[in-house]
Amino acid sequence: MMKTRKLLCMILVVAAISCFSSMLSFAFSATSSNALMATSSNAWPMDDFVELDDFDSIERPVLMNAGELDGFESTVPASFLSLGVGYSNMSGVVKYVQVPFNSQYYASLALPSDCASVNQFFISISKSGLPSFGRYRIKVRFSSNTGVEYNGGYFWSQKENTNAATQSSSYLIDVSQVSGDWNVSEVIDLGGAQQLDIGVYPKSGTTANLPYGGYVSVYFEKTTESPSYTGAGGAYTSDNAVSDTALNTSKMVDTLEEIVQTISNQLEALWDQMFNLMHVPQLANDDKNTGLITGAIEEQMDADRQNTEDIIAAEESNTTTIINNNNENTEKITNGYDNSALNAENDKLNNSLTEYDNAEKQVMDKVNHALDDINFNQSLDNYMQPILLCSTFMQRLYDNSGGFKDVINLTLIVSIASIVVGIYRFKGGD
């Protein structure tokens, strides 16, 4: 059953991988024309100051078609576009606020509470809204319902790099304007840019330009003309394409592994549910049979336990009887043995040892008596002269003996010790 379960899971996982691989190969075949690098950043420089707030909208101007201005329709979906303002607060700190365009390509910016003066307005295109790398003529038309005059415009783009600092670049451009509306038409090389902003500088730096809103249309057209602006990261090369392909492939592989693991877990859970549904009755019956078998085993174990206890009791009784008989026999052997002959031999040995001690004592008494009778009748000088002569001879002999001195020393020590022990014994010592 477990083998069948694993085989089913393997078949379903392989099928899922095959389907996903087909989708992956199709996606790579379309990369050269319309694939986009993965990012979702809509950030403006100095992201620490970005505030994303909801502002009051301005009434929609009449006789305007959403996303289509002056004869060209927007090629960028509205969900990838946002309207932003850069301003200085009361402390002179530059801050940025962005709001998204709605499905009708309309957005409106209200006056921020800390705004002291307006620096620029801009249309921001996120990574997902940019076409694939290459040269394009970009046309931007913003139809404003606020009468603002502009001092020109700019392009700004950025590119995020893996494990490296983010790149950015900017370029001043000419802007066509009339009654607050403005238009841009330029040839650009997107390069590796992951965000593109098209901005304008209002002539008035006060807050009179807010609220600011209107409709936008952004149009990209492939071209071979020389670009006036190249996006952040420089022109897109084949090396960039290989690097981005490898990065995207790695991310897709990780995603594929997660999908396969999720499918495997779900199949395993489904299999467990099916197994339980199919085998719950059988398991209940097995539990009942197991209870009967267990009861029978327990009864047999109780019977075996009682038999074992009876055997142990009988063995203990027999062992006690044998021990009592052995004790009785030992007592008989011990008390019935005749040891009179052995006692007689012991008495003879003790008498012999006593006689030997007496004889030895008599001999030692005689020797001690003879030693006690020794007297020195001559003067000490008479005794010392031969002793000194002998001592001098022996000393010279000892000095000239070289390495034999150790032997002489040891012999002398042993001799003196033997004499002392002998005298002690002769004088009656133990």
Short mmCIF file of C-alpha atoms in Angstrom, two decimals:
data_model
loop_
_atom_site.label_atom_id
_atom_site.label_comp_id
_atom_site.label_asym_id
_atom_site.label_seq_id
_atom_site.Cartn_x
_atom_site.Cartn_y
_atom_site.Cartn_z
CA MET A 1 0.00 0.00 0.00
CA MET A 2 2.83 2.40 0.85
CA LYS A 3 4.60 1.61 -2.45
CA THR A 4 1.41 2.33 -4.39
CA ARG A 5 1.01 5.61 -2.51
CA LYS A 6 4.57 6.75 -3.26
CA LEU A 7 4.20 5.74 -6.94
CA LEU A 8 1.01 7.81 -7.29
CA CYS A 9 2.68 10.85 -5.69
CA MET A 10 5.69 10.52 -7.99
CA ILE A 11 3.49 10.33 -11.12
CA LEU A 12 1.51 13.44 -10.15
CA VAL A 13 4.67 15.42 -9.25
CA VAL A 14 6.36 14.49 -12.56
CA ALA A 15 3.23 15.54 -14.46
CA ALA A 16 3.18 18.90 -12.64
CA ILE A 17 6.88 19.48 -13.41
CA SER A 18 6.34 18.67 -17.09
CA CYS A 19 3.48 21.16 -17.35
CA PHE A 20 5.43 23.87 -15.58
CA SER A 21 8.51 23.21 -17.78
CA SER A 22 6.39 23.72 -20.90
CA MET A 23 5.11 27.01 -19.53
CA LEU A 24 8.68 28.00 -18.60
CA SER A 25 10.04 27.29 -22.09
CA PHE A 26 7.23 29.32 -23.63
CA ALA A 27 8.00 32.21 -21.29
CA PHE A 28 11.68 32.17 -22.28
CA SER A 29 10.80 32.15 -25.97
CA ALA A 30 8.88 35.39 -25.45
CA THR A 31 11.60 37.12 -23.44
CA SER A 32 13.32 38.81 -26.36
CA SER A 33 10.27 40.90 -27.21
CA ASN A 34 8.11 41.53 -24.19
CA ALA A 35 9.59 39.94 -21.01
CA LEU A 36 10.20 42.23 -18.02
CA MET A 37 12.79 42.05 -15.29
CA ALA A 38 11.34 41.27 -11.86
CA THR A 39 10.87 44.26 -9.58
CA SER A 40 7.99 46.27 -8.22
CA SER A 41 9.75 49.41 -7.08
CA ASN A 42 7.98 52.73 -7.65
CA ALA A 43 10.52 54.51 -5.50
CA TRP A 44 11.75 58.05 -6.01
CA PRO A 45 15.19 59.18 -4.81
CA MET A 46 15.35 59.83 -1.07
CA ASP A 47 12.86 57.04 -0.31
CA ASP A 48 13.06 57.90 3.38
CA PHE A 49 10.83 60.91 2.66
CA VAL A 50 8.27 59.18 0.46
CA GLU A 51 4.70 59.37 1.74
CA LEU A 52 1.89 57.44 0.11
CA ASP A 53 -1.34 59.17 1.11
CA ASP A 54 -4.89 59.29 -0.20
CA PHE A 55 -5.87 62.77 -1.44
CA ASP A 56 -9.07 64.39 -2.58
CA SER A 57 -9.67 63.93 -6.30
CA ILE A 58 -10.41 66.78 -8.68
CA GLU A 59 -13.46 66.63 -10.84
CA ARG A 60 -12.86 65.00 -14.19
CA PRO A 61 -12.62 67.45 -17.12
CA VAL A 62 -15.25 66.96 -19.78
CA LEU A 63 -14.61 65.86 -23.38
CA MET A 64 -11.51 63.81 -22.43
CA ASN A 65 -10.95 60.15 -23.34
CA ALA A 66 -9.12 58.21 -20.60
CA GLY A 67 -5.64 57.09 -21.68
CA GLU A 68 -5.93 58.65 -25.11
CA LEU A 69 -4.80 62.25 -25.66
CA ASP A 70 -4.14 64.04 -28.96
CA GLY A 71 -4.49 60.95 -31.08
CA PHE A 72 -2.27 58.40 -29.29
CA GLU A 73 -3.42 55.80 -26.81
CA SER A 74 -1.40 54.80 -23.75
CA THR A 75 0.58 51.56 -24.15
CA VAL A 76 1.24 51.37 -20.39
CA PRO A 77 -1.58 50.11 -18.14
CA ALA A 78 -2.80 52.66 -15.60
CA SER A 79 -1.97 50.29 -12.71
CA PHE A 80 1.76 50.79 -13.44
CA LEU A 81 1.59 54.61 -13.42
CA SER A 82 1.58 57.09 -10.54
CA LEU A 83 1.50 60.88 -10.14
CA GLY A 84 4.04 62.43 -7.78
CA VAL A 85 5.09 65.75 -6.34
CA GLY A 86 8.42 66.82 -4.86
CA TYR A 87 8.25 69.61 -2.31
CA SER A 88 10.18 71.27 0.52
CA ASN A 89 8.76 71.41 4.03
CA MET A 90 9.08 74.24 6.54
CA SER A 91 12.59 73.02 7.50
CA GLY A 92 13.82 72.91 3.91
CA VAL A 93 13.77 69.09 3.75
CA VAL A 94 12.82 67.76 0.30
CA LYS A 95 10.03 65.16 0.40
CA TYR A 96 8.09 63.19 -2.19
CA VAL A 97 4.46 62.04 -2.36
CA GLN A 98 2.98 59.69 -4.98
CA VAL A 99 -0.59 58.59 -5.72
CA PRO A 100 -1.64 55.92 -8.26
CA PHE A 101 -3.69 56.61 -11.38
CA ASN A 102 -7.11 54.99 -11.42
CA SER A 103 -8.44 52.80 -14.22
CA GLN A 104 -9.45 55.96 -16.13
CA TYR A 105 -5.83 57.20 -16.08
CA TYR A 106 -6.74 59.97 -13.63
CA ALA A 107 -4.93 61.03 -10.44
CA SER A 108 -4.97 64.03 -8.11
CA LEU A 109 -2.53 65.39 -5.51
CA ALA A 110 -3.77 67.44 -2.56
CA LEU A 111 -1.69 69.89 -0.53
CA PRO A 112 0.56 68.05 1.99
CA SER A 113 0.18 69.49 5.49
CA ASP A 114 3.91 70.33 5.79
CA CYS A 115 4.40 71.69 2.24
CA ALA A 116 6.18 75.06 2.00
CA SER A 117 6.97 75.12 -1.74
CA VAL A 118 6.56 72.80 -4.74
CA ASN A 119 9.70 71.69 -6.61
CA GLN A 120 8.40 69.37 -9.36
CA PHE A 121 5.57 67.16 -10.59
CA PHE A 122 6.31 63.80 -12.23
CA ILE A 123 4.78 60.74 -13.85
CA SER A 124 6.42 57.54 -12.53
CA ILE A 125 6.43 54.28 -14.54
CA SER A 126 7.20 51.16 -12.52
CA LYS A 127 9.30 48.25 -13.77
CA SER A 128 6.24 46.24 -14.76
CA GLY A 129 5.07 49.14 -16.94
CA LEU A 130 8.30 49.47 -18.94
CA PRO A 131 8.79 47.60 -22.22
CA SER A 132 11.69 45.26 -22.83
CA PHE A 133 15.16 46.70 -23.30
CA GLY A 134 15.87 48.67 -26.46
CA ARG A 135 15.38 52.09 -28.08
CA TYR A 136 11.96 53.72 -28.00
CA ARG A 137 10.27 56.97 -28.83
CA ILE A 138 8.35 57.87 -25.73
CA LYS A 139 5.37 60.22 -25.87
CA VAL A 140 3.82 61.57 -22.68
CA ARG A 141 0.79 63.82 -22.53
CA PHE A 142 -0.58 65.12 -19.23
CA SER A 143 -3.86 67.01 -19.41
CA SER A 144 -4.01 69.11 -16.26
CA ASN A 145 -7.07 70.83 -14.84
CA THR A 146 -4.79 73.33 -13.11
CA GLY A 147 -3.29 76.29 -14.95
CA VAL A 148 0.45 75.82 -14.28
CA GLU A 149 3.43 77.14 -16.22
CA TYR A 150 6.59 75.03 -16.41
CA ASN A 151 10.34 75.72 -16.65
CA GLY A 152 11.13 72.53 -18.55
CA GLY A 153 11.28 68.86 -17.61
CA TYR A 154 13.53 65.87 -17.00
CA PHE A 155 13.96 62.10 -17.26
CA TRP A 156 15.07 60.16 -14.17
CA SER A 157 15.60 56.40 -13.94
CA GLN A 158 17.10 53.86 -11.56
CA LYS A 159 18.36 50.28 -11.67
CA GLU A 160 18.69 47.98 -8.67
CA ASN A 161 21.64 45.59 -8.75
CA THR A 162 22.00 42.31 -6.89
CA ASN A 163 24.51 42.71 -4.04
CA ALA A 164 25.54 46.14 -5.33
CA ALA A 165 24.54 49.79 -5.02
CA THR A 166 21.50 51.05 -6.93
CA GLN A 167 22.27 53.09 -10.07
CA SER A 168 20.37 56.21 -11.20
CA SER A 169 20.64 58.85 -13.93
CA SER A 170 18.79 62.02 -14.95
CA TYR A 171 18.51 64.18 -18.08
CA LEU A 172 16.90 67.58 -18.75
CA ILE A 173 14.36 67.71 -21.58
CA ASP A 174 12.19 70.24 -23.41
CA VAL A 175 8.48 70.27 -22.60
CA SER A 176 5.61 71.53 -24.77
CA GLN A 177 2.96 73.18 -22.63
CA VAL A 178 -0.34 74.97 -22.91
CA SER A 179 -2.75 76.04 -20.15
CA GLY A 180 -1.24 73.64 -17.61
CA ASP A 181 -1.10 70.68 -20.02
CA TRP A 182 2.34 69.40 -21.02
CA ASN A 183 3.74 67.03 -23.65
CA VAL A 184 7.05 65.18 -24.07
CA SER A 185 8.38 63.34 -27.13
CA GLU A 186 11.93 61.93 -26.95
CA VAL A 187 13.99 58.95 -28.14
CA ILE A 188 15.46 56.98 -25.22
CA ASP A 189 17.42 53.80 -24.63
CA LEU A 190 15.88 52.10 -21.61
CA GLY A 191 19.03 50.10 -20.90
CA GLY A 192 18.63 48.24 -17.62
CA ALA A 193 16.30 50.83 -16.04
CA GLN A 194 13.71 49.40 -13.66
CA GLN A 195 11.86 52.68 -13.08
CA LEU A 196 11.40 55.75 -15.27
CA ASP A 197 10.10 59.16 -14.17
CA ILE A 198 9.08 61.99 -16.53
CA GLY A 199 8.86 65.24 -14.59
CA VAL A 200 8.26 68.97 -15.00
CA TYR A 201 9.38 71.99 -12.97
CA PRO A 202 6.62 74.56 -12.21
CA LYS A 203 7.62 78.21 -12.37
CA SER A 204 5.97 79.04 -9.08
CA GLY A 205 7.57 77.51 -6.00
CA THR A 206 4.59 78.28 -3.78
CA THR A 207 1.76 75.96 -2.80
CA ALA A 208 -0.66 77.65 -5.18
CA ASN A 209 -0.22 74.78 -7.68
CA LEU A 210 -1.94 72.31 -5.33
CA PRO A 211 -4.26 70.51 -5.59
CA TYR A 212 -2.81 69.24 -8.85
CA GLY A 213 -4.38 66.55 -11.04
CA GLY A 214 -5.30 65.39 -14.51
CA TYR A 215 -5.23 62.59 -17.08
CA VAL A 216 -2.15 60.93 -18.53
CA SER A 217 -1.23 58.94 -21.61
CA VAL A 218 2.17 57.22 -22.01
CA TYR A 219 3.13 55.70 -25.34
CA PHE A 220 6.24 53.64 -26.30
CA GLU A 221 7.19 52.93 -29.91
CA LYS A 222 10.23 50.86 -30.99
CA THR A 223 12.72 52.85 -33.07
CA THR A 224 16.25 52.74 -34.46
CA GLU A 225 16.86 56.48 -33.99
CA SER A 226 19.79 57.66 -31.88
CA PRO A 227 18.66 58.15 -28.30
CA SER A 228 18.94 61.45 -26.49
CA TYR A 229 18.84 59.68 -23.12
CA THR A 230 20.08 56.28 -21.87
CA GLY A 231 18.55 54.82 -18.73
CA ALA A 232 20.36 53.89 -15.52
CA GLY A 233 22.86 51.08 -15.86
CA GLY A 234 23.78 51.98 -19.44
CA ALA A 235 22.68 50.37 -22.69
CA TYR A 236 21.43 46.82 -22.34
CA THR A 237 24.00 44.33 -23.71
CA SER A 238 24.05 40.60 -24.35
CA ASP A 239 26.00 40.13 -21.10
CA ASN A 240 23.18 41.87 -19.22
CA ALA A 241 20.69 39.60 -20.91
CA VAL A 242 22.64 36.46 -19.92
CA SER A 243 22.96 37.68 -16.33
CA ASP A 244 19.27 38.58 -16.07
CA THR A 245 18.28 35.27 -17.67
CA ALA A 246 20.38 33.35 -15.16
CA LEU A 247 18.89 35.33 -12.27
CA ASN A 248 15.34 34.83 -13.51
CA THR A 249 16.02 31.14 -14.13
CA SER A 250 17.31 30.73 -10.58
CA LYS A 251 14.20 32.42 -9.20
CA MET A 252 11.97 30.25 -11.39
CA VAL A 253 13.75 27.09 -10.22
CA ASP A 254 13.21 28.12 -6.59
CA THR A 255 9.56 28.82 -7.34
CA LEU A 256 9.24 25.47 -9.13
CA GLU A 257 10.72 23.65 -6.15
CA GLU A 258 8.24 25.35 -3.82
CA ILE A 259 5.34 24.46 -6.14
CA VAL A 260 6.46 20.83 -6.40
CA GLN A 261 6.86 20.59 -2.63
CA THR A 262 3.41 22.11 -2.10
CA ILE A 263 1.86 19.69 -4.61
CA SER A 264 3.64 16.78 -2.95
CA ASN A 265 2.38 17.80 0.49
CA GLN A 266 -1.16 18.24 -0.78
CA LEU A 267 -1.09 14.85 -2.52
CA GLU A 268 0.21 13.23 0.64
CA ALA A 269 -2.57 14.83 2.70
CA LEU A 270 -5.16 13.74 0.11
CA TRP A 271 -3.79 10.22 0.12
CA ASP A 272 -3.97 10.10 3.94
CA GLN A 273 -7.62 11.19 3.82
CA MET A 274 -8.47 8.59 1.19
CA PHE A 275 -6.61 5.91 3.09
CA ASN A 276 -8.49 6.73 6.28
CA LEU A 277 -11.86 6.73 4.52
CA MET A 278 -11.17 3.36 2.90
CA HIS A 279 -9.65 1.65 5.91
CA VAL A 280 -11.46 3.07 8.96
CA PRO A 281 -13.97 0.12 9.09
CA GLN A 282 -11.15 -2.36 8.61
CA LEU A 283 -9.14 -0.63 11.33
CA ALA A 284 -12.10 -0.82 13.71
CA ASN A 285 -12.46 -4.57 13.04
CA ASP A 286 -8.72 -5.00 13.46
CA ASP A 287 -8.91 -3.21 16.80
CA LYS A 288 -11.67 -5.61 17.92
CA ASN A 289 -9.66 -8.66 16.87
CA THR A 290 -6.59 -7.21 18.49
CA GLY A 291 -8.54 -6.86 21.76
CA LEU A 292 -9.60 -10.51 21.62
CA ILE A 293 -6.08 -11.67 20.88
CA THR A 294 -4.67 -9.50 23.63
CA GLY A 295 -7.19 -10.91 26.13
CA ALA A 296 -6.29 -14.47 25.22
CA ILE A 297 -2.60 -13.70 25.55
CA GLU A 298 -3.15 -12.13 28.97
CA GLU A 299 -5.12 -15.19 30.18
CA GLN A 300 -2.33 -17.50 29.01
CA MET A 301 0.25 -15.28 30.69
CA ASP A 302 -1.71 -15.44 33.99
CA ALA A 303 -1.83 -19.24 33.77
CA ASP A 304 1.89 -19.43 33.00
CA ARG A 305 2.62 -17.06 35.88
CA GLN A 306 0.68 -19.28 38.35
CA ASN A 307 2.48 -22.39 37.11
CA THR A 308 5.81 -20.63 37.52
CA GLU A 309 4.98 -19.63 41.08
CA ASP A 310 3.99 -23.22 41.95
CA ILE A 311 7.25 -24.53 40.50
CA ILE A 312 9.29 -21.97 42.45
CA ALA A 313 7.48 -22.89 45.71
CA ALA A 314 8.14 -26.59 45.15
CA GLU A 315 11.81 -25.93 44.41
CA GLU A 316 12.16 -23.87 47.56
CA SER A 317 10.62 -26.69 49.66
CA ASN A 318 12.97 -29.27 48.15
CA THR A 319 15.97 -27.01 48.66
CA THR A 320 15.09 -26.49 52.35
CA THR A 321 14.82 -30.26 52.89
CA ILE A 322 18.21 -30.88 51.25
CA ILE A 323 19.90 -28.19 53.36
CA ASN A 324 18.48 -29.65 56.59
CA ASN A 325 19.70 -33.14 55.66
CA ASN A 326 23.18 -31.80 54.82
CA ASN A 327 23.38 -29.99 58.16
CA GLU A 328 22.39 -33.16 60.01
CA ASN A 329 24.98 -35.24 58.19
CA THR A 330 27.69 -32.64 58.81
CA GLU A 331 26.91 -32.65 62.52
CA LYS A 332 27.17 -36.40 62.64
CA ILE A 333 30.52 -36.42 60.84
CA THR A 334 31.95 -33.66 63.03
CA ASN A 335 30.92 -35.13 66.39
CA GLY A 336 31.62 -38.79 65.49
CA TYR A 337 35.26 -38.34 64.39
CA ASP A 338 38.02 -39.84 66.75
CA ASN A 339 40.93 -37.35 66.95
CA SER A 340 42.74 -38.79 70.00
CA ALA A 341 45.76 -39.96 67.95
CA LEU A 342 46.14 -36.49 66.40
CA ASN A 343 46.02 -34.86 69.83
CA ALA A 344 48.77 -37.22 71.10
CA GLU A 345 51.06 -36.32 68.19
CA ASN A 346 50.46 -32.61 68.90
CA ASP A 347 51.49 -33.10 72.53
CA LYS A 348 54.72 -34.83 71.44
CA LEU A 349 55.58 -31.97 69.08
CA ASN A 350 54.99 -29.36 71.78
CA ASN A 351 57.26 -31.27 74.21
CA SER A 352 60.05 -31.47 71.62
CA LEU A 353 59.89 -27.74 70.92
CA THR A 354 60.09 -27.01 74.65
CA GLU A 355 63.20 -29.18 75.06
CA TYR A 356 64.85 -27.42 72.06
CA ASP A 357 64.21 -24.00 73.55
CA ASN A 358 65.77 -25.06 76.88
CA ALA A 359 68.88 -26.45 75.19
CA GLU A 360 69.37 -23.29 73.13
CA LYS A 361 68.97 -21.14 76.24
CA GLN A 362 71.71 -23.11 78.06
CA VAL A 363 74.12 -22.61 75.14
CA MET A 364 73.43 -18.89 74.94
CA ASP A 365 73.91 -18.55 78.72
CA LYS A 366 77.39 -20.11 78.44
CA VAL A 367 78.41 -17.79 75.59
CA ASN A 368 77.13 -14.73 77.44
CA HIS A 369 79.03 -15.77 80.56
CA ALA A 370 82.26 -16.08 78.56
CA LEU A 371 81.74 -12.61 77.05
CA ASP A 372 81.14 -11.18 80.49
CA ASP A 373 84.52 -12.58 81.70
CA ILE A 374 86.48 -10.61 79.06
CA ASN A 375 88.60 -7.87 80.78
CA PHE A 376 90.90 -5.16 79.40
CA ASN A 377 93.94 -5.07 81.83
CA GLN A 378 96.31 -3.03 79.68
CA SER A 379 96.27 0.77 79.34
CA LEU A 380 94.24 2.41 76.57
CA ASP A 381 97.41 3.62 74.74
CA ASN A 382 98.65 0.07 74.39
CA TYR A 383 95.45 -0.87 72.69
CA MET A 384 95.23 2.28 70.54
CA GLN A 385 98.70 2.05 68.86
CA PRO A 386 98.07 -1.22 67.02
CA ILE A 387 94.54 -0.07 66.27
CA LEU A 388 95.87 3.20 64.78
CA LEU A 389 98.52 1.35 62.78
CA CYS A 390 95.96 -1.03 61.44
CA SER A 391 93.55 1.85 60.82
CA THR A 392 96.20 3.83 58.88
CA PHE A 393 96.98 0.82 56.73
CA MET A 394 93.38 0.15 56.07
CA GLN A 395 92.72 3.83 55.25
CA ARG A 396 95.53 3.90 52.65
CA LEU A 397 94.30 0.65 51.23
CA TYR A 398 90.79 2.12 51.05
CA ASP A 399 92.01 5.38 49.42
CA ASN A 400 93.86 3.48 46.70
CA SER A 401 91.04 1.05 46.00
CA GLY A 402 89.32 3.33 43.42
CA GLY A 403 85.92 2.01 42.38
CA PHE A 404 86.25 -0.84 44.88
CA LYS A 405 85.39 1.61 47.66
CA ASP A 406 81.66 0.97 47.24
CA VAL A 407 82.19 -2.76 47.79
CA ILE A 408 84.30 -2.06 50.89
CA ASN A 409 81.71 0.33 52.29
CA LEU A 410 78.90 -2.15 51.75
CA THR A 411 80.95 -5.02 53.27
CA LEU A 412 81.87 -2.90 56.29
CA ILE A 413 78.27 -1.88 56.90
CA VAL A 414 77.04 -5.48 56.62
CA SER A 415 79.85 -6.71 58.93
CA ILE A 416 79.11 -4.11 61.60
CA ALA A 417 75.39 -4.88 61.39
CA SER A 418 76.11 -8.62 61.70
CA ILE A 419 78.35 -8.09 64.75
CA VAL A 420 75.77 -5.91 66.45
CA VAL A 421 73.01 -8.43 65.79
CA GLY A 422 75.23 -11.31 66.98
CA ILE A 423 76.16 -9.57 70.23
CA TYR A 424 72.54 -8.67 70.82
CA ARG A 425 71.49 -12.30 70.34
CA PHE A 426 74.28 -13.59 72.53
CA LYS A 427 73.27 -11.22 75.28
CA GLY A 428 69.84 -12.82 75.35
CA GLY A 429 67.93 -10.63 72.95
CA ASP A 430 64.93 -11.97 71.00
#
